PDB file of C-alpha atoms in Angstrom:
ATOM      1  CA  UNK A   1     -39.751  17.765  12.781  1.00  0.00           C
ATOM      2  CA  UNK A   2     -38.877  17.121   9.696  1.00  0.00           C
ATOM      3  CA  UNK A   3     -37.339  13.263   8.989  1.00  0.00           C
ATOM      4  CA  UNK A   4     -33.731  13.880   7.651  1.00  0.00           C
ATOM      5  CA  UNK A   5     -33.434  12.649   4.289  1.00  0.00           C
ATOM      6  CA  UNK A   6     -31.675   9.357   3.542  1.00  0.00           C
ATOM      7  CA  UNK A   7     -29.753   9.945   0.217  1.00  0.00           C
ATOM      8  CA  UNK A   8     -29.231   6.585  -1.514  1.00  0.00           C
ATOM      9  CA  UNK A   9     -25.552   7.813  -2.744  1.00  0.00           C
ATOM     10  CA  UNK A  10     -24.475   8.254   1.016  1.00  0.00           C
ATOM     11  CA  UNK A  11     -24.964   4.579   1.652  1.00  0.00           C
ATOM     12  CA  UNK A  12     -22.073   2.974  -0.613  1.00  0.00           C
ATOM     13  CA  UNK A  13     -18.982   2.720   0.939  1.00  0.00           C
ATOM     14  CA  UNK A  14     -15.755   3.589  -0.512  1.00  0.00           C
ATOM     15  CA  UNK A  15     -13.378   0.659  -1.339  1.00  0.00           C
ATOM     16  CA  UNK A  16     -10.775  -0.161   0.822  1.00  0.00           C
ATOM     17  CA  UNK A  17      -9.490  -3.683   0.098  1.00  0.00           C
ATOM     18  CA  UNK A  18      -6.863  -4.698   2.784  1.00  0.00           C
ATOM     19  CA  UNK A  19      -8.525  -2.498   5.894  1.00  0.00           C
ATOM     20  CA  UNK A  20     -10.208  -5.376   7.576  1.00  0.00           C
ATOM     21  CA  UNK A  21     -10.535  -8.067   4.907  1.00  0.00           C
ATOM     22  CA  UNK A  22      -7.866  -8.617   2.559  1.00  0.00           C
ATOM     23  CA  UNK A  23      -9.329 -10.294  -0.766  1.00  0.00           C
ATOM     24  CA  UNK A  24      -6.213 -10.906  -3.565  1.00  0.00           C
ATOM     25  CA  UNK A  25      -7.006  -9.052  -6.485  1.00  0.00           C
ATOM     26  CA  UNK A  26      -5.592 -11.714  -9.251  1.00  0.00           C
ATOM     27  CA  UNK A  27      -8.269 -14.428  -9.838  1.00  0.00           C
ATOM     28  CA  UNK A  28      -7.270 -16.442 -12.764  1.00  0.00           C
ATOM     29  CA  UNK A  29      -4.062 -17.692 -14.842  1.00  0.00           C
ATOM     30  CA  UNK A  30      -4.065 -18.965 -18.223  1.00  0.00           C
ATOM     31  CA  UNK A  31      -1.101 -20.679 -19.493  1.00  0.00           C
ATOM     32  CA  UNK A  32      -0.898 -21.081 -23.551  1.00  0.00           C
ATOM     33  CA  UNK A  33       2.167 -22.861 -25.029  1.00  0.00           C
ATOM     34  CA  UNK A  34       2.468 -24.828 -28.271  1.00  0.00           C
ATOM     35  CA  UNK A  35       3.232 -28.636 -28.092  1.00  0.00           C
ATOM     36  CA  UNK A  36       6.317 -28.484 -30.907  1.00  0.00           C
ATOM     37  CA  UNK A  37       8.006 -25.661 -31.502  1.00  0.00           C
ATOM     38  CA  UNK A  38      10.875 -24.998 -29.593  1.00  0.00           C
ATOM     39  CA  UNK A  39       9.835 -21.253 -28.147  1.00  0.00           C
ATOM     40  CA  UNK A  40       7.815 -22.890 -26.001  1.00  0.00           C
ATOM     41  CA  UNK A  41      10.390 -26.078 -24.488  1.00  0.00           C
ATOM     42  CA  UNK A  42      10.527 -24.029 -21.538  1.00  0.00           C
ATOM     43  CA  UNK A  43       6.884 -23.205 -20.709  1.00  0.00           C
ATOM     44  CA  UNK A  44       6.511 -26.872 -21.456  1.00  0.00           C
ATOM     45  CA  UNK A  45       9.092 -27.793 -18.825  1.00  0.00           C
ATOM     46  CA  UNK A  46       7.553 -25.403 -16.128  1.00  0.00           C
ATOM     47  CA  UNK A  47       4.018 -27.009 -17.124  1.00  0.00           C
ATOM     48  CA  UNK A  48       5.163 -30.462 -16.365  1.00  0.00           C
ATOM     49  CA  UNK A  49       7.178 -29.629 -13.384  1.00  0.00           C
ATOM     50  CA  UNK A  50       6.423 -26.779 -11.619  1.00  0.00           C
ATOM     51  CA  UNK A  51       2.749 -25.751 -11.972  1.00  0.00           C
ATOM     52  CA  UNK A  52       1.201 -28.350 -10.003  1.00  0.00           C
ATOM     53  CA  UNK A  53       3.335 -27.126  -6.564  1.00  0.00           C
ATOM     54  CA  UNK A  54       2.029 -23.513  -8.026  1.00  0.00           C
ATOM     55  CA  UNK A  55      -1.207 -23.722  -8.184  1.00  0.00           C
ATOM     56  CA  UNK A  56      -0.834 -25.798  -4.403  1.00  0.00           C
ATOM     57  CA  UNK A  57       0.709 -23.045  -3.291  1.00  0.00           C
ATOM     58  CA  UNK A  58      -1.598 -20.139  -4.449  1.00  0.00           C
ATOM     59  CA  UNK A  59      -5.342 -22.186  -4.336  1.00  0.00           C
ATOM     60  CA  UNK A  60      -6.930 -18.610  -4.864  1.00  0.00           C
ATOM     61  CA  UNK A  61      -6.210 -18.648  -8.080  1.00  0.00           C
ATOM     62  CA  UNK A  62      -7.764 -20.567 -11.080  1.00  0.00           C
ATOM     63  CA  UNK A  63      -5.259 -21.801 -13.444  1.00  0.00           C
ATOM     64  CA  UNK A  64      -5.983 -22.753 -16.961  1.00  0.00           C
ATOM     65  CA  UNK A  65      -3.873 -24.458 -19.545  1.00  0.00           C
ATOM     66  CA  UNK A  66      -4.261 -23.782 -23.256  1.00  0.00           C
ATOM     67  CA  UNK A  67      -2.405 -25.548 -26.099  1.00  0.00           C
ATOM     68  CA  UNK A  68      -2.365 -23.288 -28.541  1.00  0.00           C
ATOM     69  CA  UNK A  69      -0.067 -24.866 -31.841  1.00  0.00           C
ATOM     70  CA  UNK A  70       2.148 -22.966 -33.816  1.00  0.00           C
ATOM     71  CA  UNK A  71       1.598 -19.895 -31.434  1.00  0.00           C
ATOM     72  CA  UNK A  72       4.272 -18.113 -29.289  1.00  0.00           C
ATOM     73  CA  UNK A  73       3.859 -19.006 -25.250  1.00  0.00           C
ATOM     74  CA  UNK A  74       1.940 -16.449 -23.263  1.00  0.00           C
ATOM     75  CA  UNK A  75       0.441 -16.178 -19.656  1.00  0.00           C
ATOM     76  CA  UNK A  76      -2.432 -13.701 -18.649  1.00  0.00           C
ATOM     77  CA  UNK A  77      -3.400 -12.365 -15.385  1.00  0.00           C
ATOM     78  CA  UNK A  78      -7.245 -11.759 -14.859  1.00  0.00           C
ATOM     79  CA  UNK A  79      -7.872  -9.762 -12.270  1.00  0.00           C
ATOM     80  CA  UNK A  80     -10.777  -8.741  -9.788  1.00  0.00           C
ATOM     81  CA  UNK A  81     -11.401  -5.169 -11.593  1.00  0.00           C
ATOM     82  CA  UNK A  82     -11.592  -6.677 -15.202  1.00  0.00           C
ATOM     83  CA  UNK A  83      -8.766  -5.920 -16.596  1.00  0.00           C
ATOM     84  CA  UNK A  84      -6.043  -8.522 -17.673  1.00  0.00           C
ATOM     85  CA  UNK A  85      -2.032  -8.282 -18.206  1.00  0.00           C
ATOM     86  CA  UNK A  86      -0.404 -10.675 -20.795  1.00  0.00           C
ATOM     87  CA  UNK A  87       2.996 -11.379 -20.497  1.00  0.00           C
ATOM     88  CA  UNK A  88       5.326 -13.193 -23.230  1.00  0.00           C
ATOM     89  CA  UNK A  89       7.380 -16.695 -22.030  1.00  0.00           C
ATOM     90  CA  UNK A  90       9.405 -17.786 -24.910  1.00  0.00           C
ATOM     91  CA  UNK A  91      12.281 -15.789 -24.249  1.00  0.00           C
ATOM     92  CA  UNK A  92      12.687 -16.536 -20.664  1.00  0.00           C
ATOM     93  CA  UNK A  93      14.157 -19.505 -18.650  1.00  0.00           C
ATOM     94  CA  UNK A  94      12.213 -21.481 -16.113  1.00  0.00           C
ATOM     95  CA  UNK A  95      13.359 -19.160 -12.685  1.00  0.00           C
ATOM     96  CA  UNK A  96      12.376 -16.496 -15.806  1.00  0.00           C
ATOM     97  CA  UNK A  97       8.866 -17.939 -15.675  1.00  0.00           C
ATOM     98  CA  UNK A  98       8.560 -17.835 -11.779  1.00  0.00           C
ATOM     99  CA  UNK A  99       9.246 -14.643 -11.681  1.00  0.00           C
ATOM    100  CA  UNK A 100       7.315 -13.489 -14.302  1.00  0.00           C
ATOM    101  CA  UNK A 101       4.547 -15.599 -12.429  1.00  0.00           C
ATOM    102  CA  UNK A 102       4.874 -13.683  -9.008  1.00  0.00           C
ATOM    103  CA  UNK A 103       5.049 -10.282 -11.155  1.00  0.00           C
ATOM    104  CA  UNK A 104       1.351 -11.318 -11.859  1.00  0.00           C
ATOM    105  CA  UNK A 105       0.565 -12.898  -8.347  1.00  0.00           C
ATOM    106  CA  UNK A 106       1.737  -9.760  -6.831  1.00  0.00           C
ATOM    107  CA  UNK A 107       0.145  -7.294  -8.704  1.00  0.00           C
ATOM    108  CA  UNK A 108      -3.318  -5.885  -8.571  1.00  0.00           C
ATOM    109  CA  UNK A 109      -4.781  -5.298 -12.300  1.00  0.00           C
ATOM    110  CA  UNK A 110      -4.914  -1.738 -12.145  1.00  0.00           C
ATOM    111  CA  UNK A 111      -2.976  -0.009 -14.787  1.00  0.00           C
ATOM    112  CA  UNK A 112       0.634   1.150 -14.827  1.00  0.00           C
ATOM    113  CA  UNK A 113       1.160   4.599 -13.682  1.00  0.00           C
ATOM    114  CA  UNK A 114       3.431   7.063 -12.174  1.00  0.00           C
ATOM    115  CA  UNK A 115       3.970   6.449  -8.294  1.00  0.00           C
ATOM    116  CA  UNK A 116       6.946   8.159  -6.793  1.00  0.00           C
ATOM    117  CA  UNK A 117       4.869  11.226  -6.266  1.00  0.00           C
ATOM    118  CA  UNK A 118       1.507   9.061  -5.047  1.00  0.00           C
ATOM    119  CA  UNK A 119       2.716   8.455  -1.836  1.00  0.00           C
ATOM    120  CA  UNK A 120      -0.809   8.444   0.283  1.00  0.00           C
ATOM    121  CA  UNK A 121      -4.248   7.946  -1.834  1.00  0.00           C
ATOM    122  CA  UNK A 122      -6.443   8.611   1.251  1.00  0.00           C
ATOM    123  CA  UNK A 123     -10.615   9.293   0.960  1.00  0.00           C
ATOM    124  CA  UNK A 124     -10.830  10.371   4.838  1.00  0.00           C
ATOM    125  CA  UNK A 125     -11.287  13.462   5.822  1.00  0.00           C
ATOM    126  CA  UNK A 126      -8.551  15.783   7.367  1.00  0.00           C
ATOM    127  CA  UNK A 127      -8.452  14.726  11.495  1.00  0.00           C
ATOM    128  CA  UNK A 128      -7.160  18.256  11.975  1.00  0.00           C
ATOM    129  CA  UNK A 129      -9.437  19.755  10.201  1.00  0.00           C
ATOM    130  CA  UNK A 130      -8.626  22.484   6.930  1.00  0.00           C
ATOM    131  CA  UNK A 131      -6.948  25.592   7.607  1.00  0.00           C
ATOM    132  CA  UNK A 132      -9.309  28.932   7.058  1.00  0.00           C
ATOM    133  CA  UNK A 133      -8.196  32.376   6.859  1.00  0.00           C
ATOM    134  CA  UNK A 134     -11.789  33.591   7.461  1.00  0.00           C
ATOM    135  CA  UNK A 135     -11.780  31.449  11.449  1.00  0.00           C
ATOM    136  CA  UNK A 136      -8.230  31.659  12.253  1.00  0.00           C
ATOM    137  CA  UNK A 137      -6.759  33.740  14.922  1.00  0.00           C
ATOM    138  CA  UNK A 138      -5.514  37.486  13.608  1.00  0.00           C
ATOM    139  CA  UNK A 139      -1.645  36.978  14.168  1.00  0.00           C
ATOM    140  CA  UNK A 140      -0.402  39.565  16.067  1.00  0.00           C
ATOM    141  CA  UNK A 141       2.795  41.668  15.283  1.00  0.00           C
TER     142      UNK A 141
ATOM    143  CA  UNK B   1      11.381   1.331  10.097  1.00  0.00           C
ATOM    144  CA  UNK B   2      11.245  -2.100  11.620  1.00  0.00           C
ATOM    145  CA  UNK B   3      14.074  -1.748  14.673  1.00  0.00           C
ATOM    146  CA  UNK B   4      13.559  -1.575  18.378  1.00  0.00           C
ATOM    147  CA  UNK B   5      15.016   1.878  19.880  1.00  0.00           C
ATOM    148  CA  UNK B   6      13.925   3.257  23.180  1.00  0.00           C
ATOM    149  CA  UNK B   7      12.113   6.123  23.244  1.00  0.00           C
ATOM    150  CA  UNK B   8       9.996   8.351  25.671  1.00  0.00           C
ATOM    151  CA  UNK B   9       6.794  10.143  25.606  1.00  0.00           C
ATOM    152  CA  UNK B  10       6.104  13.695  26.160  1.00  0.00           C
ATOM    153  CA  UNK B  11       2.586  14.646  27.079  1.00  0.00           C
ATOM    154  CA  UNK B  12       2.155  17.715  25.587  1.00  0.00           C
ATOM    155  CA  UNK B  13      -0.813  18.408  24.189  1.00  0.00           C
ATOM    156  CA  UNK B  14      -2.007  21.575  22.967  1.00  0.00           C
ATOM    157  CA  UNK B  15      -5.493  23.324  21.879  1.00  0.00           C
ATOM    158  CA  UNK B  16      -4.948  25.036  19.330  1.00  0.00           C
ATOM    159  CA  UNK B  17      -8.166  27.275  19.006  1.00  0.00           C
ATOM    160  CA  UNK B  18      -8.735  27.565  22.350  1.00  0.00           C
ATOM    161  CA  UNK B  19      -6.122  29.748  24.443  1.00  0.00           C
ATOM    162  CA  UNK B  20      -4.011  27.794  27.082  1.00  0.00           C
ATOM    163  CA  UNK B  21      -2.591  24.159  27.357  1.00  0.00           C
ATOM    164  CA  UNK B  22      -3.791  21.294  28.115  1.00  0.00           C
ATOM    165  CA  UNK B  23      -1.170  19.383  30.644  1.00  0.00           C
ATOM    166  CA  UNK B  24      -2.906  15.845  31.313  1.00  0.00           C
ATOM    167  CA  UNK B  25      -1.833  14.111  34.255  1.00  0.00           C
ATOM    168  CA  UNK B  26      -0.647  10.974  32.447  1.00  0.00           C
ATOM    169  CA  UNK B  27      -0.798   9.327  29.047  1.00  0.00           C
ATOM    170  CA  UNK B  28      -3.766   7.547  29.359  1.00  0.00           C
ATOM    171  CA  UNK B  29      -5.991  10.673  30.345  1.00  0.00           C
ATOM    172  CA  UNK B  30      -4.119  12.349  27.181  1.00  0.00           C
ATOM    173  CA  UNK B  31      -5.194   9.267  25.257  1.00  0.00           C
ATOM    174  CA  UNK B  32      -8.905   9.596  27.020  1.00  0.00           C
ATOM    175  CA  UNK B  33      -8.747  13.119  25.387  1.00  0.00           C
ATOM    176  CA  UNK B  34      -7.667  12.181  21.696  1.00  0.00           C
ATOM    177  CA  UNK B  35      -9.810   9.650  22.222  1.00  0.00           C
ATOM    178  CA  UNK B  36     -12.889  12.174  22.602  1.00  0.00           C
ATOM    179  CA  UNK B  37     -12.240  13.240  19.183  1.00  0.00           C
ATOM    180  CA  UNK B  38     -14.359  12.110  16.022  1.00  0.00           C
ATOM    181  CA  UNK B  39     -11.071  11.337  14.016  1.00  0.00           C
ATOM    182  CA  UNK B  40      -7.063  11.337  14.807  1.00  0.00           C
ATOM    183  CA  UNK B  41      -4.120  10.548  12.901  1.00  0.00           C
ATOM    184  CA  UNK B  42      -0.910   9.415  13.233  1.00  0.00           C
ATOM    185  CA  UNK B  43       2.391  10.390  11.875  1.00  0.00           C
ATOM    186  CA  UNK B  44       4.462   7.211  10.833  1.00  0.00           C
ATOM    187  CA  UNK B  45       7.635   6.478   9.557  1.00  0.00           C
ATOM    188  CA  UNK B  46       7.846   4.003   6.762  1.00  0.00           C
ATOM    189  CA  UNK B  47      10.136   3.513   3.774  1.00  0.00           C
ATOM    190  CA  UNK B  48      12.965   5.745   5.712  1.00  0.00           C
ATOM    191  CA  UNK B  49      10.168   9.122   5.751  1.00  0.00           C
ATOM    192  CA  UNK B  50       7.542  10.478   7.430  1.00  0.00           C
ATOM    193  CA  UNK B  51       4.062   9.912   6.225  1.00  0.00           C
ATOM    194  CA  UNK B  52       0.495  11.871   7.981  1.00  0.00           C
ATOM    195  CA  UNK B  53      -1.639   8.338   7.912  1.00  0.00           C
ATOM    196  CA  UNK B  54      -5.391   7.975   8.324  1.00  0.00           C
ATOM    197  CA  UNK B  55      -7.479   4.960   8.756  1.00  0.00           C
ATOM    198  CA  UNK B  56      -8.273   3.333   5.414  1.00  0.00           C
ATOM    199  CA  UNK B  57      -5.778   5.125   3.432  1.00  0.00           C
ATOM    200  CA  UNK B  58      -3.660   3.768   0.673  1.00  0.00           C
ATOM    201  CA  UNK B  59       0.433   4.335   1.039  1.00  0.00           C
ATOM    202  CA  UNK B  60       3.204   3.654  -1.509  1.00  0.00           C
ATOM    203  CA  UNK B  61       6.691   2.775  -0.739  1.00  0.00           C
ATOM    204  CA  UNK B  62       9.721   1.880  -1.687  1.00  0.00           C
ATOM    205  CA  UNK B  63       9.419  -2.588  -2.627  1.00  0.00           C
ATOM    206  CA  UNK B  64      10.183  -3.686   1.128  1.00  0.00           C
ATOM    207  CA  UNK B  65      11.225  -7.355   0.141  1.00  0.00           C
ATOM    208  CA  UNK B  66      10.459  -9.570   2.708  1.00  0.00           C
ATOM    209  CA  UNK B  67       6.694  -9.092   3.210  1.00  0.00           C
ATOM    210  CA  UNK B  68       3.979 -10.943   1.131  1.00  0.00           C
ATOM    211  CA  UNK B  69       1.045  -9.751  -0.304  1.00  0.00           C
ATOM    212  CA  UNK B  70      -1.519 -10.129   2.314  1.00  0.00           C
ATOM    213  CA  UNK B  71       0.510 -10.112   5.312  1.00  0.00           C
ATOM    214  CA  UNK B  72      -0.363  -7.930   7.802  1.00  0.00           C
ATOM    215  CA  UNK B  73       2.479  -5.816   9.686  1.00  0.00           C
ATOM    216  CA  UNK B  74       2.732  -3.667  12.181  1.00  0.00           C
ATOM    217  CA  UNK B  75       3.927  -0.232  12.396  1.00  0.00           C
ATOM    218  CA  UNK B  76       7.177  -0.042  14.873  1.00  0.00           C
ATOM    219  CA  UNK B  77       8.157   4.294  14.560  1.00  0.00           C
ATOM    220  CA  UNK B  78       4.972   6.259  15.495  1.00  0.00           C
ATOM    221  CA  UNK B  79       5.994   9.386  16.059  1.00  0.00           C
ATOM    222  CA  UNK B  80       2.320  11.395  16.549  1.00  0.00           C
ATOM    223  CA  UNK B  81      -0.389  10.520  17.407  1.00  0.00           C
ATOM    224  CA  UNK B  82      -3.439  13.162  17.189  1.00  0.00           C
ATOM    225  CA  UNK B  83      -6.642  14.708  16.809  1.00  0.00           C
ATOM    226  CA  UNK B  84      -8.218  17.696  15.946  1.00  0.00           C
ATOM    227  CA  UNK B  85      -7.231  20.111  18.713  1.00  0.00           C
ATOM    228  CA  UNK B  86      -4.807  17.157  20.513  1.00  0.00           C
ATOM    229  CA  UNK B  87      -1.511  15.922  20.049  1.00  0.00           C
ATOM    230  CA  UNK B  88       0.704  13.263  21.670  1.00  0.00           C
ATOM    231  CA  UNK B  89       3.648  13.017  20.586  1.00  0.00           C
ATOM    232  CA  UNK B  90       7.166  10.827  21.270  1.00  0.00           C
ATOM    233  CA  UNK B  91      10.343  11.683  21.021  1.00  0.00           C
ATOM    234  CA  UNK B  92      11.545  10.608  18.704  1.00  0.00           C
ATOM    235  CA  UNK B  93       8.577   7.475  18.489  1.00  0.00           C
ATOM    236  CA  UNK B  94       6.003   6.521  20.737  1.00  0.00           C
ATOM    237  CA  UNK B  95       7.157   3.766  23.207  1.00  0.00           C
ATOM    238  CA  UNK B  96       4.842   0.574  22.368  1.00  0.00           C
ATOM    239  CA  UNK B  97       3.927   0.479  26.183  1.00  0.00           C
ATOM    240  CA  UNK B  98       1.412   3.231  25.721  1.00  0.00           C
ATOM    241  CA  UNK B  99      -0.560   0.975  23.689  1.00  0.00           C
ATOM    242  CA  UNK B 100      -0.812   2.710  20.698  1.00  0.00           C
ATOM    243  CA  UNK B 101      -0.630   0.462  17.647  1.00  0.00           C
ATOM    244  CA  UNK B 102      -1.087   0.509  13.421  1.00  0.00           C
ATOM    245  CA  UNK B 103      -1.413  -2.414  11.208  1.00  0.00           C
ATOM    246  CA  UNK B 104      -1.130  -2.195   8.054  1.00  0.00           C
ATOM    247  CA  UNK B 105      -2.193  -4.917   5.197  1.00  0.00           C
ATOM    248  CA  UNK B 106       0.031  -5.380   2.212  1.00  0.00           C
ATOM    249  CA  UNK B 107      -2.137  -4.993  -0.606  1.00  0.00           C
ATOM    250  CA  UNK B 108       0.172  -5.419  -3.829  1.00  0.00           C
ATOM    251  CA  UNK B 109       3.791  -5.247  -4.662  1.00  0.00           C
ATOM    252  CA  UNK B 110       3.555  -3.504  -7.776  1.00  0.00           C
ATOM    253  CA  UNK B 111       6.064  -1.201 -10.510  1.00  0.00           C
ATOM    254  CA  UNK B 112       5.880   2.016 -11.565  1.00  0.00           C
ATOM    255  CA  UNK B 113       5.986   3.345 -14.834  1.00  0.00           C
ATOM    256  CA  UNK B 114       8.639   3.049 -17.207  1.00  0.00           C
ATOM    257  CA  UNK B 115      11.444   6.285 -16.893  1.00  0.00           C
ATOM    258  CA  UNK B 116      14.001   6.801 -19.764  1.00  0.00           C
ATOM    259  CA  UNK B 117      17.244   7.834 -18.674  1.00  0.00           C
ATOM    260  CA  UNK B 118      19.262   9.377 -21.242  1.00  0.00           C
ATOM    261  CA  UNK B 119      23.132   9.448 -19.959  1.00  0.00           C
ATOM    262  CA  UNK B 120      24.750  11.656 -22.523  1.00  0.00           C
ATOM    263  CA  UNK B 121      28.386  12.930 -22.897  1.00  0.00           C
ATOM    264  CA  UNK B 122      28.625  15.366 -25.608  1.00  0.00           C
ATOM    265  CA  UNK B 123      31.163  15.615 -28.374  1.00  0.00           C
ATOM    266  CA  UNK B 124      32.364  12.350 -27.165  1.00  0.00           C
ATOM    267  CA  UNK B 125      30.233   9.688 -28.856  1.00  0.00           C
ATOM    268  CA  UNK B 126      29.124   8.299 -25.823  1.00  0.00           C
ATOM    269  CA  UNK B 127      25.298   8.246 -25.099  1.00  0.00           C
ATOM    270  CA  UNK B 128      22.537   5.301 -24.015  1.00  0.00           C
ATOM    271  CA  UNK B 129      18.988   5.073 -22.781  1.00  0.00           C
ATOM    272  CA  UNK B 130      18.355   3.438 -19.507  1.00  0.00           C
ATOM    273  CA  UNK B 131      14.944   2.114 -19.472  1.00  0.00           C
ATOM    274  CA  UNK B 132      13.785   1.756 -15.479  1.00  0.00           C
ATOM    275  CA  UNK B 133      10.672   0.579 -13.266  1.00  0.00           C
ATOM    276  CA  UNK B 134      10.822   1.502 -10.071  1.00  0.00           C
ATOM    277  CA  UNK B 135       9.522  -1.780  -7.662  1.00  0.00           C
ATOM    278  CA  UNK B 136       6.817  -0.452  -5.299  1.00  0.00           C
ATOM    279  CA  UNK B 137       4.733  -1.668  -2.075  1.00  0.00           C
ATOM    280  CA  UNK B 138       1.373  -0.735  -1.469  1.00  0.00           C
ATOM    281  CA  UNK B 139       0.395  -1.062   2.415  1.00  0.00           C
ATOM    282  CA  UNK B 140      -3.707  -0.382   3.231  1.00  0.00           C
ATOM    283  CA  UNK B 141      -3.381   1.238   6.417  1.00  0.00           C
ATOM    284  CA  UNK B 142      -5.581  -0.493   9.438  1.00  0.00           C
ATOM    285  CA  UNK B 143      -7.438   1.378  12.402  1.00  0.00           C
ATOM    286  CA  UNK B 144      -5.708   3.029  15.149  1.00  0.00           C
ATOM    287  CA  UNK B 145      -5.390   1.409  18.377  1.00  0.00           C
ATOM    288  CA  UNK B 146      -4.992   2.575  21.758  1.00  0.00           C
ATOM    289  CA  UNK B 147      -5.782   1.501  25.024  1.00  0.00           C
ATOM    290  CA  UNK B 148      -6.408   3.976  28.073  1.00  0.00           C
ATOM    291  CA  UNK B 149      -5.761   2.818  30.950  1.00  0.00           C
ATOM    292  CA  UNK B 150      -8.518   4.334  33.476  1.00  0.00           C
ATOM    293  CA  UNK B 151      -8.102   1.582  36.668  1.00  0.00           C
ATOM    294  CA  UNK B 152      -5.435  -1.080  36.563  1.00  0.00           C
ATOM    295  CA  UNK B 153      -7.131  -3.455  33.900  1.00  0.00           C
ATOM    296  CA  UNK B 154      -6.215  -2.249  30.223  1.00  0.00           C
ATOM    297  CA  UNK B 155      -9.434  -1.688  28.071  1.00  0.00           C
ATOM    298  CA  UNK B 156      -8.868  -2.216  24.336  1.00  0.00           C
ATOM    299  CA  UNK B 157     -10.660  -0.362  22.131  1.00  0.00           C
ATOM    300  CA  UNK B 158     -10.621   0.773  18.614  1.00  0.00           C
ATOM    301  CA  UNK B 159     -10.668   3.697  17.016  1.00  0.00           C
TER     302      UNK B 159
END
């Protein structure tokens, strides 16, 4: 008998992040702001106020803070897969900047694409098995 | 999705490449025979349709608002539940006293792409561009569970 081949292909596993372990996919947060110009008074304000509470609240995620002078204020996401989302703060409010900030929390980093026809992404096979016109039963008339 | 209705169960399960019916006794000998199976399904309802879910699969919804990424919930309107030449199904759900039972994790609450809407009345001046992301949930669907009952003590297993 001949030993069946062990294919070193077969023995990944397909990714499935959320089937028994759930690991978030966002792993680090950098805040940049400028210290004077006035784009940035209310990334400044959320800085001294609310991040500390944040990053209590959400300790799987490094934060960073940048001071960057005479530059607009910015936070990027870096996620798990590599890739990274940068979103703009001087035009927004405080509650602005939350929400912006559980845009990135809740997202995973892949990229932005169509999904109102991608209902279920599945890798398992059919349980029922495929339909074939070459082993079904000849309907009768 | 997430309310309590009553519902029964109908045993009827059917082979479907075999001639004749399979009639099991009870639910948990119809459950014994799913269970017999290499792989079932279920058929869920979640974001107000119907969805054919698998073990391990990925499902997109409509943004369901008061669940947080990571949380892990369970599915209340199972309507199927079968295998390759079995079916059980409910009508309209399975009851939850048959023991059958899908968790699913949330993995991200995420948008779609951006759609441009162009509202247009012609010869009348009027005409604007609605930009639009539509909010989404992504739920990682969890193994099935059920429990047949063969004596009086309930054996849990997965499947």
């Amino acid at each position: 008998m001949q030993p069946v081949p062990l294919f070193r292909a077969r023995l990944a596993s397909a990714p499935a992040n959320g089937h028994v372990a759930f690991i978030p996919q966002i792993r680090k947060l950098v805040f940049e702001y400028c210290n004077d110009w006035p784009s940035s008074a209310n990334t400044r304000t959320f800085l001294q106020r609310e991040l500390i509470p944040f990053a209590r609240d959400n300790p799987h995620v490094e934060i960073v803070v940048k001071q960057r002078n005479r530059k607009e204020p910015v936070v990027r996401g870096y996620y798990v897969n590599g890739r990274d989302k940068v979103i703009a703060l001087n035009k927004l409010e405080v509650t602005g900047i939350q929400k912006k900030l559980q845009l990135l929390l809740d997202a995973s980093g892949l990229k932005i694409k169509p999904l109102k026809r991608r209902t279920v992404e599945s890798t398992t096979e059919a349980a029922r098995g495929i339909w074939s016109g070459l082993h079904a039963e000849r309907p009768q008339l | 999705m997430l309310a309590a209705t009553s519902s029964t169960i109908r045993c009827s399960l059917r082979r479907f490449i075999h001639s004749g019916s399979a009639s099991p006794p009870s639910t948990s000998a119809a459950l014994e025979l799913i269970r017999s199976q290499p792989s079932r399904y279920i058929v869920a309802t979640l974001g107000g349709r119907k969805h054919i879910l698998t073990p391990r699969d990925l499902l997109t919804v409509p943004r369901i608002r008061d669940v947080k990424v990571g949380d892990v919930v369970a599915l209340s309107a199972i309507h199927e539940l079968g295998s390759r030449e079995y079916t059980l199904r409910g009508n309209p759900t399975i009851p939850a006293s048959t023991g059958v039972s899908v968790h699913a994790t949330v993995v991200e609450h995420t948008k779609g792409a951006m759609e441009f809407i162009l509202k247009k009345k012609r010869r009348k001046g009027y005409q604007k561009l609605i930009q639009h992301k539509q909010p989404f949930t992504r739920l990682r669907i969890g193994d099935i569970e059920f429990s047949s009952e063969l004596d009086s003590t309930t054996v849990h297993s997965q499947a």
